[in-house]
Coordinates of C-alpha atoms in Angstrom, one line a residue:
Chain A
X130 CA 126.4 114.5 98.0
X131 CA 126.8 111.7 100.6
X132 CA 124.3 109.7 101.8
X133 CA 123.8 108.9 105.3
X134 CA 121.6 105.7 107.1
X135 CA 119.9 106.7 109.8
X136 CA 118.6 103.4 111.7
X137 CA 116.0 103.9 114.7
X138 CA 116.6 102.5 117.7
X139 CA 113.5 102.0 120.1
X140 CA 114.1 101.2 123.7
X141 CA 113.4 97.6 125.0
X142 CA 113.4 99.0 128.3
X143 CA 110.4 101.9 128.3
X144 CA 108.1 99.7 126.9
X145 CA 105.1 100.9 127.9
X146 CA 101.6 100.7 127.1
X147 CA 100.6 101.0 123.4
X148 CA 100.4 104.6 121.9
X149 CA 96.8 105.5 122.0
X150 CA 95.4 106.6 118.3
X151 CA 95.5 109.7 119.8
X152 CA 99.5 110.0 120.1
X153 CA 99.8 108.2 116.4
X154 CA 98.1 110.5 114.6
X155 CA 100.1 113.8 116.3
X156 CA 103.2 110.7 115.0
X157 CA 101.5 110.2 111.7
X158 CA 102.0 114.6 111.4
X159 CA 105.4 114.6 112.9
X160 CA 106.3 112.6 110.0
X161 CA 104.8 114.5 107.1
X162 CA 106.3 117.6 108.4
X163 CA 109.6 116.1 108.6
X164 CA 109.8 114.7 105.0
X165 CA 108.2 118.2 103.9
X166 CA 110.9 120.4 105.9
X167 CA 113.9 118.0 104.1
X168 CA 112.2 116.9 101.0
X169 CA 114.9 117.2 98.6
X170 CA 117.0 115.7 101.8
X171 CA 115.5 112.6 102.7
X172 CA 116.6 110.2 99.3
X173 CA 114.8 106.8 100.8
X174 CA 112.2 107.4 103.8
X175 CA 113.2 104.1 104.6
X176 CA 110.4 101.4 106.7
X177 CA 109.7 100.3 109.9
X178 CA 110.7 96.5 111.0
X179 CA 108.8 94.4 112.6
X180 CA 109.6 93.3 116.0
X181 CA 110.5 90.1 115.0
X182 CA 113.4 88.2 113.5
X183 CA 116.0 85.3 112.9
X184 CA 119.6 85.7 113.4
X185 CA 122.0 83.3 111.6
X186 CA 125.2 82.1 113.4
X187 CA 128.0 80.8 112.2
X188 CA 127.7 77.7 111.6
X189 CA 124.3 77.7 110.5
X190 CA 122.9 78.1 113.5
X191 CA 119.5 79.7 113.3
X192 CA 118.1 81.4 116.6
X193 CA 114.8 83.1 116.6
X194 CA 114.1 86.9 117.6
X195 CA 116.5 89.9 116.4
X196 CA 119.8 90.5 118.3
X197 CA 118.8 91.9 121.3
X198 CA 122.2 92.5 123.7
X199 CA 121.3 96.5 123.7
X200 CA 118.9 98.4 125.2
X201 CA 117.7 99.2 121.7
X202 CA 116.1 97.5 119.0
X203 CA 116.0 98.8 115.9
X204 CA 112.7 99.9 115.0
X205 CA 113.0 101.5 111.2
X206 CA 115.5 103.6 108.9
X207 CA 115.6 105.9 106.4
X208 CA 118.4 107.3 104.3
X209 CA 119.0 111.0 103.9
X210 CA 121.6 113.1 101.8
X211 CA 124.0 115.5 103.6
X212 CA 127.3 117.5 103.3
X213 CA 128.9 116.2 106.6
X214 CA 127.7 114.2 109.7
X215 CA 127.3 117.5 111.4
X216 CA 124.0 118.2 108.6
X217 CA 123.0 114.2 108.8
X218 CA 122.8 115.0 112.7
X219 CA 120.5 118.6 112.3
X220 CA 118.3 116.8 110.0
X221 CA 118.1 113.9 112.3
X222 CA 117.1 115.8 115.3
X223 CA 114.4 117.3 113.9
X224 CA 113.0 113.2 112.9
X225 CA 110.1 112.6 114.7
X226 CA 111.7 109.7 116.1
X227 CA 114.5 111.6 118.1
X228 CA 111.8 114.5 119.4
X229 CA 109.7 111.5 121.3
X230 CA 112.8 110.1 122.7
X231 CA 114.5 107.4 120.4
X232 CA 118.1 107.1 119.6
X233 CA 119.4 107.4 115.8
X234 CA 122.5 105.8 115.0
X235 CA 123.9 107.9 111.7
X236 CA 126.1 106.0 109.5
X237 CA 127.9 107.3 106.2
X238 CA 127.8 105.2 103.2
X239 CA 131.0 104.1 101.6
X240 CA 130.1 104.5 98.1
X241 CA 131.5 101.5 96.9
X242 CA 128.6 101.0 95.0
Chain B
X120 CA 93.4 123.0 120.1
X121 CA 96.7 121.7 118.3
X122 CA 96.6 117.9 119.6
X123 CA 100.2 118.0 120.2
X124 CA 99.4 115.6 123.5
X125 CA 103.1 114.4 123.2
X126 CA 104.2 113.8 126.8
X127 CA 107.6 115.2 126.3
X128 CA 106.4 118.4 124.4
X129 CA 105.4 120.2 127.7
X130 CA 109.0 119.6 128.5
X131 CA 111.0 120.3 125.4
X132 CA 111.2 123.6 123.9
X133 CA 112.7 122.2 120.7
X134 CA 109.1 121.0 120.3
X135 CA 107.1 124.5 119.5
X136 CA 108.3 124.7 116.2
X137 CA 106.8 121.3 115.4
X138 CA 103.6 122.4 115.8
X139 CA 103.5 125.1 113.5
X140 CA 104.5 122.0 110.6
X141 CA 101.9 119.8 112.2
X142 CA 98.8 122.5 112.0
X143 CA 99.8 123.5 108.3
X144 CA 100.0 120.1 107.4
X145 CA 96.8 118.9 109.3
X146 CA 95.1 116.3 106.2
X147 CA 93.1 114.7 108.5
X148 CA 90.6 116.4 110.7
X149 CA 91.2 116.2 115.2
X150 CA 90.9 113.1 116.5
X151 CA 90.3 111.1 113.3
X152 CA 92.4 108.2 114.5
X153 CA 90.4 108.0 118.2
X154 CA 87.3 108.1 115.7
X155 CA 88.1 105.5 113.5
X156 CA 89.2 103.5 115.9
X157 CA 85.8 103.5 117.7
X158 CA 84.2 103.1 114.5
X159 CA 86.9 100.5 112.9
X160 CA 86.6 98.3 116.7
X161 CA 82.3 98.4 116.2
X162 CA 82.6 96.9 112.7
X163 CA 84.7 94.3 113.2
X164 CA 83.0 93.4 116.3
X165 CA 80.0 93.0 114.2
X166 CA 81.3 90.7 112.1
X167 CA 83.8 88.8 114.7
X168 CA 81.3 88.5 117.4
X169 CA 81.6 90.2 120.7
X170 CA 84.7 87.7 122.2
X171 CA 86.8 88.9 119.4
X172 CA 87.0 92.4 120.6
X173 CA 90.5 91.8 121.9
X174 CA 91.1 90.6 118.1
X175 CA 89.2 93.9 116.6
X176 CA 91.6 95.7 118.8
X177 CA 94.8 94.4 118.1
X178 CA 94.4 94.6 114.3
X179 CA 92.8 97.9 114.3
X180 CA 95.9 99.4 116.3
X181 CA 97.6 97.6 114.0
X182 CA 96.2 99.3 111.2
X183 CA 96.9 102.7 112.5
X184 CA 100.6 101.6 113.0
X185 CA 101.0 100.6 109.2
X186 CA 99.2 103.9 108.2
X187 CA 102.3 105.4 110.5
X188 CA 104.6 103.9 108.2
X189 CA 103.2 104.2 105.1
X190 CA 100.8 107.1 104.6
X191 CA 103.8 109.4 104.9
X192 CA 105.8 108.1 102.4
X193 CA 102.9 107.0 99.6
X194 CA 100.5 109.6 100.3
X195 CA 97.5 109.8 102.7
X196 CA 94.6 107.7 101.1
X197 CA 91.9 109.2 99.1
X198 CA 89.7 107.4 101.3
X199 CA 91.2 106.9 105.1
X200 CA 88.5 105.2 106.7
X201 CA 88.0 102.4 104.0
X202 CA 92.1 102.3 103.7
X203 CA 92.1 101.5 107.6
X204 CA 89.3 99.6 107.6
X205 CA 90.5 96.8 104.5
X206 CA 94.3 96.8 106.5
X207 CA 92.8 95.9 109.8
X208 CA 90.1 93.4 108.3
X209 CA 92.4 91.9 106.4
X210 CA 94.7 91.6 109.7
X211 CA 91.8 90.0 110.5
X212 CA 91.6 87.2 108.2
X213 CA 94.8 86.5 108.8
X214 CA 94.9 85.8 112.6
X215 CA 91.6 84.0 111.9
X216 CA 93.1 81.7 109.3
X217 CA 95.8 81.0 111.4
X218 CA 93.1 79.9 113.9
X219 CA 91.2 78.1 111.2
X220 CA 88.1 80.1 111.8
X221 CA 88.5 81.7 108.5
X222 CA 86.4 81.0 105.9
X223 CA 82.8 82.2 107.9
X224 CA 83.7 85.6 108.3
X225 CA 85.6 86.0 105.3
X226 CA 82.6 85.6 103.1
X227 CA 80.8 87.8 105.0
X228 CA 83.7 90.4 105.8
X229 CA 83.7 90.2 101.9
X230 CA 80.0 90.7 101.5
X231 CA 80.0 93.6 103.7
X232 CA 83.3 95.7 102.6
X233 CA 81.5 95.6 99.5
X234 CA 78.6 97.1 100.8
X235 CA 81.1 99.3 102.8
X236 CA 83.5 100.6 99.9
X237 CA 79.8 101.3 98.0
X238 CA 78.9 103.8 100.4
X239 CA 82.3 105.9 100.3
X240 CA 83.5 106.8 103.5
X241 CA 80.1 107.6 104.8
X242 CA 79.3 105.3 108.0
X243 CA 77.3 102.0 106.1
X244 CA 74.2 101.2 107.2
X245 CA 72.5 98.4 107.5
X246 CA 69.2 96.4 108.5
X247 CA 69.8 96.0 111.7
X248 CA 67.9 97.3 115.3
X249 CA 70.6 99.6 115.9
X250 CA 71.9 101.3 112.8
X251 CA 75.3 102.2 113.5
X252 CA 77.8 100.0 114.7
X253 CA 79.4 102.2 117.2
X254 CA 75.9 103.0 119.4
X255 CA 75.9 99.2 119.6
X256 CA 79.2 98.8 120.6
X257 CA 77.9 101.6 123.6
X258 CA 75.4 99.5 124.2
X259 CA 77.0 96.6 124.8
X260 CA 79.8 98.0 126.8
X261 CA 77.1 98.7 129.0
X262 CA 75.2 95.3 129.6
X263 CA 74.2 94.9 133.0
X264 CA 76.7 92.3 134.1
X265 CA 79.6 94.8 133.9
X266 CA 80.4 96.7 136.9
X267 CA 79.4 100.7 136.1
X268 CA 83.0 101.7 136.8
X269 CA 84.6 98.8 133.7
X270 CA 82.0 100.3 131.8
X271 CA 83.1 103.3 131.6
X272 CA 86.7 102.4 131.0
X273 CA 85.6 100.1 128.2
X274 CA 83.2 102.2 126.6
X275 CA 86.6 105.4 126.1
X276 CA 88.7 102.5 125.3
X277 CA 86.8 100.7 122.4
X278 CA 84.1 103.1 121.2
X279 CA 85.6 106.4 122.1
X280 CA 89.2 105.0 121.2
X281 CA 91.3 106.8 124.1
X282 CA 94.2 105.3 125.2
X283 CA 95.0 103.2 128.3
X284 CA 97.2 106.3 130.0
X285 CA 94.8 108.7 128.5
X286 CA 91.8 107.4 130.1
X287 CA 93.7 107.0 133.6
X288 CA 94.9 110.7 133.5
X289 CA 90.9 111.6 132.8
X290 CA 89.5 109.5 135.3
X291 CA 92.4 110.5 138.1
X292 CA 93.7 107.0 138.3
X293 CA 96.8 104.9 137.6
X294 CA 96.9 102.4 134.3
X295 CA 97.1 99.6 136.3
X296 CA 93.3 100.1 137.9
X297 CA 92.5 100.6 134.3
X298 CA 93.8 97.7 132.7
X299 CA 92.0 95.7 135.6
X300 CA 88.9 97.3 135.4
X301 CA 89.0 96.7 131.2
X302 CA 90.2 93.2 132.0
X303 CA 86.9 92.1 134.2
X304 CA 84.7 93.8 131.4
X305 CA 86.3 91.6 129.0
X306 CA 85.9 88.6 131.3
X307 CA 82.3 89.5 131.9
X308 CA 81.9 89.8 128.2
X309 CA 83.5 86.2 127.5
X310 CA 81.6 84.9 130.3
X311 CA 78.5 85.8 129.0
X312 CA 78.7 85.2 125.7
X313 CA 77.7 89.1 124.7
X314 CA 77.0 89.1 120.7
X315 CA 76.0 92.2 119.5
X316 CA 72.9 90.6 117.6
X317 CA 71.1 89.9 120.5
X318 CA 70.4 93.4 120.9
X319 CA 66.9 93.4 120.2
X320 CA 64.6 96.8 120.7
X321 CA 63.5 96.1 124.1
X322 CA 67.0 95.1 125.4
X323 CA 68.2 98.6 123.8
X324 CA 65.6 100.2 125.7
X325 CA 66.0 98.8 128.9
X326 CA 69.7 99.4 128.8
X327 CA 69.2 103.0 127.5
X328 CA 69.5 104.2 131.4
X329 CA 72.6 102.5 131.5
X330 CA 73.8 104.2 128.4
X331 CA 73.0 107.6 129.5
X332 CA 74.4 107.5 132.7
X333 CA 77.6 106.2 131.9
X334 CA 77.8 109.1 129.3
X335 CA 76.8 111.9 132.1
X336 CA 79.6 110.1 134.2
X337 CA 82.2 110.5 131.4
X338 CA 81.1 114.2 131.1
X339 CA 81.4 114.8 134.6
X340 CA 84.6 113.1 135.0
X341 CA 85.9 115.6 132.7
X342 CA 84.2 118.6 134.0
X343 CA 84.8 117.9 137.6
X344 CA 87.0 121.1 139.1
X345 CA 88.8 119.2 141.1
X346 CA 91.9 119.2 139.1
X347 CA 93.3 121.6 136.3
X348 CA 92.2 122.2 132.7
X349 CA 94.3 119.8 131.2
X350 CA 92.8 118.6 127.3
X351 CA 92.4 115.2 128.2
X352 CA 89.6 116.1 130.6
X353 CA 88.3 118.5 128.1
X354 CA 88.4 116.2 125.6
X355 CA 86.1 114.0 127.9
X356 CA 83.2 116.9 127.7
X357 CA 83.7 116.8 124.0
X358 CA 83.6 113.0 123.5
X359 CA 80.7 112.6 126.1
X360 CA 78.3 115.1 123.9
X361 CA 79.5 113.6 121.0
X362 CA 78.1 110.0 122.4
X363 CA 75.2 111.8 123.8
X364 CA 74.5 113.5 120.3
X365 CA 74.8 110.1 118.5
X366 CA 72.3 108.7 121.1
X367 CA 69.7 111.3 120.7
X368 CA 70.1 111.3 116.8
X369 CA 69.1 107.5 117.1
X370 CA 65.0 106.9 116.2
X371 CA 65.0 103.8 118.9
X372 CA 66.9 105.2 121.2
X373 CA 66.3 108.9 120.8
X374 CA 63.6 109.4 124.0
X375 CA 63.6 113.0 125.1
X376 CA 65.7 111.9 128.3
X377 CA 68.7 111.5 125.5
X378 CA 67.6 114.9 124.1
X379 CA 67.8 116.0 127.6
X380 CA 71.2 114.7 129.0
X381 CA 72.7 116.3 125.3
X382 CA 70.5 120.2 126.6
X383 CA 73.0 119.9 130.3
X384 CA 76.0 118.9 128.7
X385 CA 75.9 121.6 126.1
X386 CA 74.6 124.1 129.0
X387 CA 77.6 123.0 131.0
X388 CA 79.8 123.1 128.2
X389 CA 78.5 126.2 127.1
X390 CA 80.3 128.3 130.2
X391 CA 83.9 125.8 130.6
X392 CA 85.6 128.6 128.9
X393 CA 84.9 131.0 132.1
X394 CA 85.2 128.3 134.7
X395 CA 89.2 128.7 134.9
X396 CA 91.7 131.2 135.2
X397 CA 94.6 132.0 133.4
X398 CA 96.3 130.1 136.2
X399 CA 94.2 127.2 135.7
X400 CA 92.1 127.8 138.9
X401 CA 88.8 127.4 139.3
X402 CA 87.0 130.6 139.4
X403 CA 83.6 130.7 141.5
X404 CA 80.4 131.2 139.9
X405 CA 79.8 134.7 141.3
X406 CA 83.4 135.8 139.6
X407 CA 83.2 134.4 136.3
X408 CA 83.0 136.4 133.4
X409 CA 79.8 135.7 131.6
X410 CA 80.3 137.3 128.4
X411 CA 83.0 134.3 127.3
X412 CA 79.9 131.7 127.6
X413 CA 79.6 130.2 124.3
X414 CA 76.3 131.5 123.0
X415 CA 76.6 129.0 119.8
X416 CA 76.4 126.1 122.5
X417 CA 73.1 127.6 124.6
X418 CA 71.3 128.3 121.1
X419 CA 72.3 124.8 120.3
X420 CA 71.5 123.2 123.9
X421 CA 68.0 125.0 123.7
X422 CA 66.8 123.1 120.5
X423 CA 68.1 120.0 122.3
X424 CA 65.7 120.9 125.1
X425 CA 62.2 121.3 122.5
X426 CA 63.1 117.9 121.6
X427 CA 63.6 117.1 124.9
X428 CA 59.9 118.6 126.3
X429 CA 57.9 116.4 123.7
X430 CA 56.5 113.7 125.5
X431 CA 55.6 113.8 129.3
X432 CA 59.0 112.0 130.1
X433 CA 60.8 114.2 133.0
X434 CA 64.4 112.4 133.8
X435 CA 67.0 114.4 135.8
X436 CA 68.5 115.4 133.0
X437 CA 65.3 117.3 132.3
X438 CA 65.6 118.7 135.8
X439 CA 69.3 119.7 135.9
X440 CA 68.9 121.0 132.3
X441 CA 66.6 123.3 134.0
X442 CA 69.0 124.8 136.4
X443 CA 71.6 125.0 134.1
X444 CA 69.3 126.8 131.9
X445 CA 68.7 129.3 134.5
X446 CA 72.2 129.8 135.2
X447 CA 72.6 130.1 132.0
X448 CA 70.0 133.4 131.2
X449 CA 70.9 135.2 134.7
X450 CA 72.6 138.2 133.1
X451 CA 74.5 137.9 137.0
X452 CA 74.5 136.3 140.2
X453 CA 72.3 138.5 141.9
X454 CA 69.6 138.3 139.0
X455 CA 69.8 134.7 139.1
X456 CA 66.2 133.6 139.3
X457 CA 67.2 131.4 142.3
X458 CA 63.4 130.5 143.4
X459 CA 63.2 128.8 140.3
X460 CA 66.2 126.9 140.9
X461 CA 65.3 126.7 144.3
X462 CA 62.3 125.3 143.1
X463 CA 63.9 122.7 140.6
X464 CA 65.8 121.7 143.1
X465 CA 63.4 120.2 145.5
X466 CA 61.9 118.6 142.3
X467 CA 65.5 117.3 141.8
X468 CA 65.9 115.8 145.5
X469 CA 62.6 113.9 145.3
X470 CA 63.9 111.6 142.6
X471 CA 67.9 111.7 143.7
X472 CA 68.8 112.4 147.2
X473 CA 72.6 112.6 146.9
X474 CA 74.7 114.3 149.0
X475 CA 75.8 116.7 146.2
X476 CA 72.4 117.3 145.2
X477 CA 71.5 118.0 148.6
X478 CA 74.7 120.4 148.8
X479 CA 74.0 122.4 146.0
X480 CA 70.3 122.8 146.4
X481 CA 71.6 124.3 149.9
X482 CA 73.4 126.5 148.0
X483 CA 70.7 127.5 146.3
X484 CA 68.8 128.1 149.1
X485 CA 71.2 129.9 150.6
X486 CA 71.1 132.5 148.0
X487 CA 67.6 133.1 148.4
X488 CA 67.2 132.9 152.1
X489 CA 70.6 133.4 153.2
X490 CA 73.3 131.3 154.6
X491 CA 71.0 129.8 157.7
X492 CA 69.4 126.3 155.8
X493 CA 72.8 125.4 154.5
X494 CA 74.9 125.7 157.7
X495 CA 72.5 123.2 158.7
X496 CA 72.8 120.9 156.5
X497 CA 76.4 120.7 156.6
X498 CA 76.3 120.5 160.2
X499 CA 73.7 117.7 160.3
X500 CA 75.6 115.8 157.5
X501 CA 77.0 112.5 158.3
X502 CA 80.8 111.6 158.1
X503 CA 80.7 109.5 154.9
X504 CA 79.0 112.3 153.0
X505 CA 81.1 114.6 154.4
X506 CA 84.0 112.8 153.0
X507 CA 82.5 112.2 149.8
X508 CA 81.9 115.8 149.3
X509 CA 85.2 116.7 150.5
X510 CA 87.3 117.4 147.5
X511 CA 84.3 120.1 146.8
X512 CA 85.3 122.6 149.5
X513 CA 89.1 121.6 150.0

C-alpha cells in the first residue's frame, strides 16, 4: 500500500499565547484517539521539530533559523499508509492537528527505496 | 464535563465525534495537566528559589509539550507525575548549566527526586513548616507586597495552572491586563527577594487572611451571575474549594476560618446547578428549583462547618456560612427563616460594611418586613456604590 508524509505546518502568524495545560491535555487525547481510530494506518507517528534550525546554502553558506518565507513552519510529521490521496486526506482530517486549525501538506512516497 | 475547551470546537461540527474518542480513551483523570503543573511549578520552585519561577514555568510547560509528543506514540507512563517531573527537572539542569549555576541544585534536585521517585506518585513530604509545596507556592503568591488583584492572577497561573486566556475569560478581562498584572507580581517577587524558606509559622499565619481571601475572590469570580455558565468560570468554583480544601487540611494553617470559607463555598456550590436556565440565564432565588441542589455537597459543607465552630474564632466566612446555610434548609422562599438571616446579617455588617453586604441584608429585610427598608437604602445610596452594584440589577 503506499505510503503518504504528512508534514504539519503551524502558522507563524497566529502565534499566540502558549496553550494552557488545560488545552494540551484535551491535545495529548486528540492524539491517542487518532492513532487508535487508524492504528493499522498510521506506519510512523512521526515527531515534532523543534522551532529551531540551520539552513545550508549553496556554497556553504550556513544561516541560522529554519526556512521561514511561508506563513507556515513545519511543526512535526508522521507517515501513514493509504490507497489514494483521497484516503491520505480523510485520515488526515481527522489528525488532531488539522481539527485545531493547522495545515497538512500530504506527499506520496516514490518508492524508490 | 468532557474538557473539550478547544476554542474552535463550539464552532466545528466535525468536532462532536472527537469527543466520544477522547472520553473512552480518558488515561488520565480531568485536569491532571493544570494539576501537575501547579504541583510540578511548587517543586521546582523549592529547589530553584522563588526568582526562578519564570524558569520552573518554562520547563514545566516544556514538559507537558514533550509528553504531547511522546506519550502518544510510546505509551502514557506508569508513573505521569514522576515522568513529568524528571523531564522538566532535567530541563532544568540544563538551562542552569548553561548559566553555570548548575552544580548547587543538581545535587540537591538529585537528593530530592530520590526522595521523590521513593514515595511513588504520592505528593513527597518533607520537614519543612509548610508540608506541601503547592500551599507554599499560595502562600507566597500572596506576600503582602503584591497588589491583591496580581495575586490572584498569579496564584491560577502558577499554582492552579490555568492559562493566560483562560484566566482572562474567568476574570472578564483581556490577556494583555493579565500578562501585566502577572508581570508586576513577578517584579515584586524579584524585587524582594521572596524564597519560599523564609516562610516561617508566624509569617504563614499572618498571611493566612491573605490566602483566604484571595481564594473567596477566585470563587466569587467564578460564581458571579453576571455572565453565562461557561466551564471556565465553573471551573473557578471547583479550583477555589479545591485550594480552600488543601488549606483547611493543613495542621498550621487549618484555623476554623479555613474550615469556614471551605462550609460557604460548598453551600454555594451546593445549589450552582439550579442557579441557570437551560438558556443560560440566571434564574432568581424565589424560581429556582430546589430539588437539583446537590445534597452530597451540604452533607459535605456541614462537617466543614463542626470543624469550623471549634474554637471561639467567628470570621465572615463563619457568618456568610450561616446564611447560606439557611438558604440552604428552607424547603422554599417563603419558609425561609429570614429573621435569622436577617439576624446574621446585622452581625455581618458590623464587621464588613460593603455595599453588597448592605444590599443583600436589605433584601433580607425586605422579606421579612417588606419592601419599605430597602427602597431606602437604595435611594439614600451614594453614586459610587450605586455604580459598583450596578451589574447586580442591570
Amino acid at each position: 500500500m503506499p505510503k503518504y508524509l504528512l508534514i504539519y505546518r503551524d502558522s507563524t502568524e497566529s502565534q499566540q499565547s502558549q496553550p494552557s495545560p488545560e488545552e494540551m491535555q484535551g491535545f495529548l487525547k486528540m492524539w491517542d484517539g487518532w492513532f487508535k481510530q487508524f492504528e493499522g494506518k498510521i506506519v510512523d507517528m512521526g515527531d515534532g521539530l523543534l522551532p529551531t534550525g540551520r539552513v545550508l546554502q549553496p556554497g556553504g553558506v550556513v544561516a541560522d533559523g529554519p526556512y521561514v518565507e511561508a506563513k507556515e513552519m513545519i511543526g512535526g510529521f508522521s507517515v501513514v499508509a493509504a490507497n489514494s490521496y483521497e484516503e491520505a486526506v480523510e485520515i488526515a482530517k481527522l489528525c488532531p492537528i488539522a481539527i485545531i486549525g493547522g495545515a497538512i501538506e500530504i506527499r506520496e512516497f516514490a518508492g524508490y527505496v | 464535563m468532557p474538557d473539550c475547551h478547544h476554542r474552535r470546537c463550539h464552532r466545528n461540527p466535525r468536532v462532536c465525534w472527537l469527543r466520544l474518542i477522547v472520553d473512552s480513551t480518558s488515561q488520565l483523570v480531568e485536569h491532571f495537566f493544570r494539576h501537575e503543573y501547579g504541583r510540578l511549578v511548587a517543586l521546582l520552585v523549592r529547589d530553584l528559589g522563588a526568582r526562578n519561577l519564570e524558569l520552573a514555568e518554562d520547563v514545566v510547560q516544556s514538559a507537558l509539550s514533550r509528553a504531547l509528543v511522546s506519550w502518544p506514540r510510546s505509551g502514557t507512563p506508569t508513573d505521569p507525575s514522576a515522568w513529568l517531573f524528571r523531564t522538566a527537572k532535567n530541563l532544568a539542569i540544563d538551562s542552569l548549566r548553561r548559566q553555570k549555576l548548575a552544580d548547587h541544585f543538581r545535587e540537591v534536585a538529585n537528593q530530592q527526586t530520590d526522595a521523590y521517585e521513593e514515595a511513588s506518585g504520592t505528593s513527597p513530604r518533607f520537614d519543612s513548616e509548610i508540608g506541601d509545596e503547592t500551599l507554599r507556592l499560595l502562600f507566597l503568591c500572596c506576600h503582602p507586597a503584591i497588589a491583591v488583584e496580581s495575586q490572584v492572577a498569579l496564584a491560577l497561573k502558577t499554582v492552579s495552572g490555568f492559562g493566560v486566556q483562560e484566566i482572562a475569560h474567568g476574570l472578564q478581562t483581556t490577556s494583555a491586563t493579565i500578562e501585566k498584572r502577572l508581570t508586576r507580581a513577578k517584579e515584586k517577587l524579584r524585587e524582594h527577594q521572596l524564597e519560599l524558606g523564609e516562610l516561617t509559622s508566624a509569617a504563614i499565619l499572618d498571611r493566612l487572611d491573605a490566602v483566604l481571601s484571595t481564594i473567596y475572590l477566585i470563587f466569587n469570580e467564578g460564581h458571579s451571575a453576571t455572565c453565562g455558565n461557561s466551564p471556565i468560570r465553573l471551573d473557578l468554583c471547583w479550583e477555589a474549594i479545591r485550594l480552600a480544601k488543601m488549606v483547611a487540611a493543613h495542621p498550621l494553617c487549618g484555623s476554623p476560618s479555613a474550615q469556614a470559607l471551605v462550609a460557604l463555598l460548598l453551600l454555594h456550590a451546593a445549589r450552582l446547578n439550579g442557579r441557570l436556565d437551560t438558556a443560560g440565564s440566571v434564574v432568581l432565588l424565589a424560581e429556582q428549583d430546589r430539588t437539583v441542589w446537590d445534597g452530597r455537597l451540604i452533607r459535605e459543607a456541614m462537617s466543614y462547618a463542626q470543624h469550623a465552630a471549634q474554637g471561639n474564632e467567628l470570621s465572615r466566612y463563619h457568618i456568610e456560612a450561616g446564611i447560606a446555610w439557611e438558604h440552604c434548609r428552607a424547603a422554599s422562599i417563603a419558609e425561609t427563616d429570614w429573621a435569622r438571616i436577617v439576624d446574621l446579617y446585622a452581625l455581618l455588617l458590623k464587621r464588613f460594611a460593603t455595599p453588597m453586604i448592605q444590599l443583600n441584608a436589605a433584601i433580607a429585610r425586605s422579606y421579612l418586613e417588606g419592601p419599605g427598608e430597602a427602597k431606602q437604602f437604595l435611594l439614600t445610596m451614594n453614586d459610587v456604590d450605586r455604580k459598583r452594584l450596578r451589574p447586580w440589577w442591570d
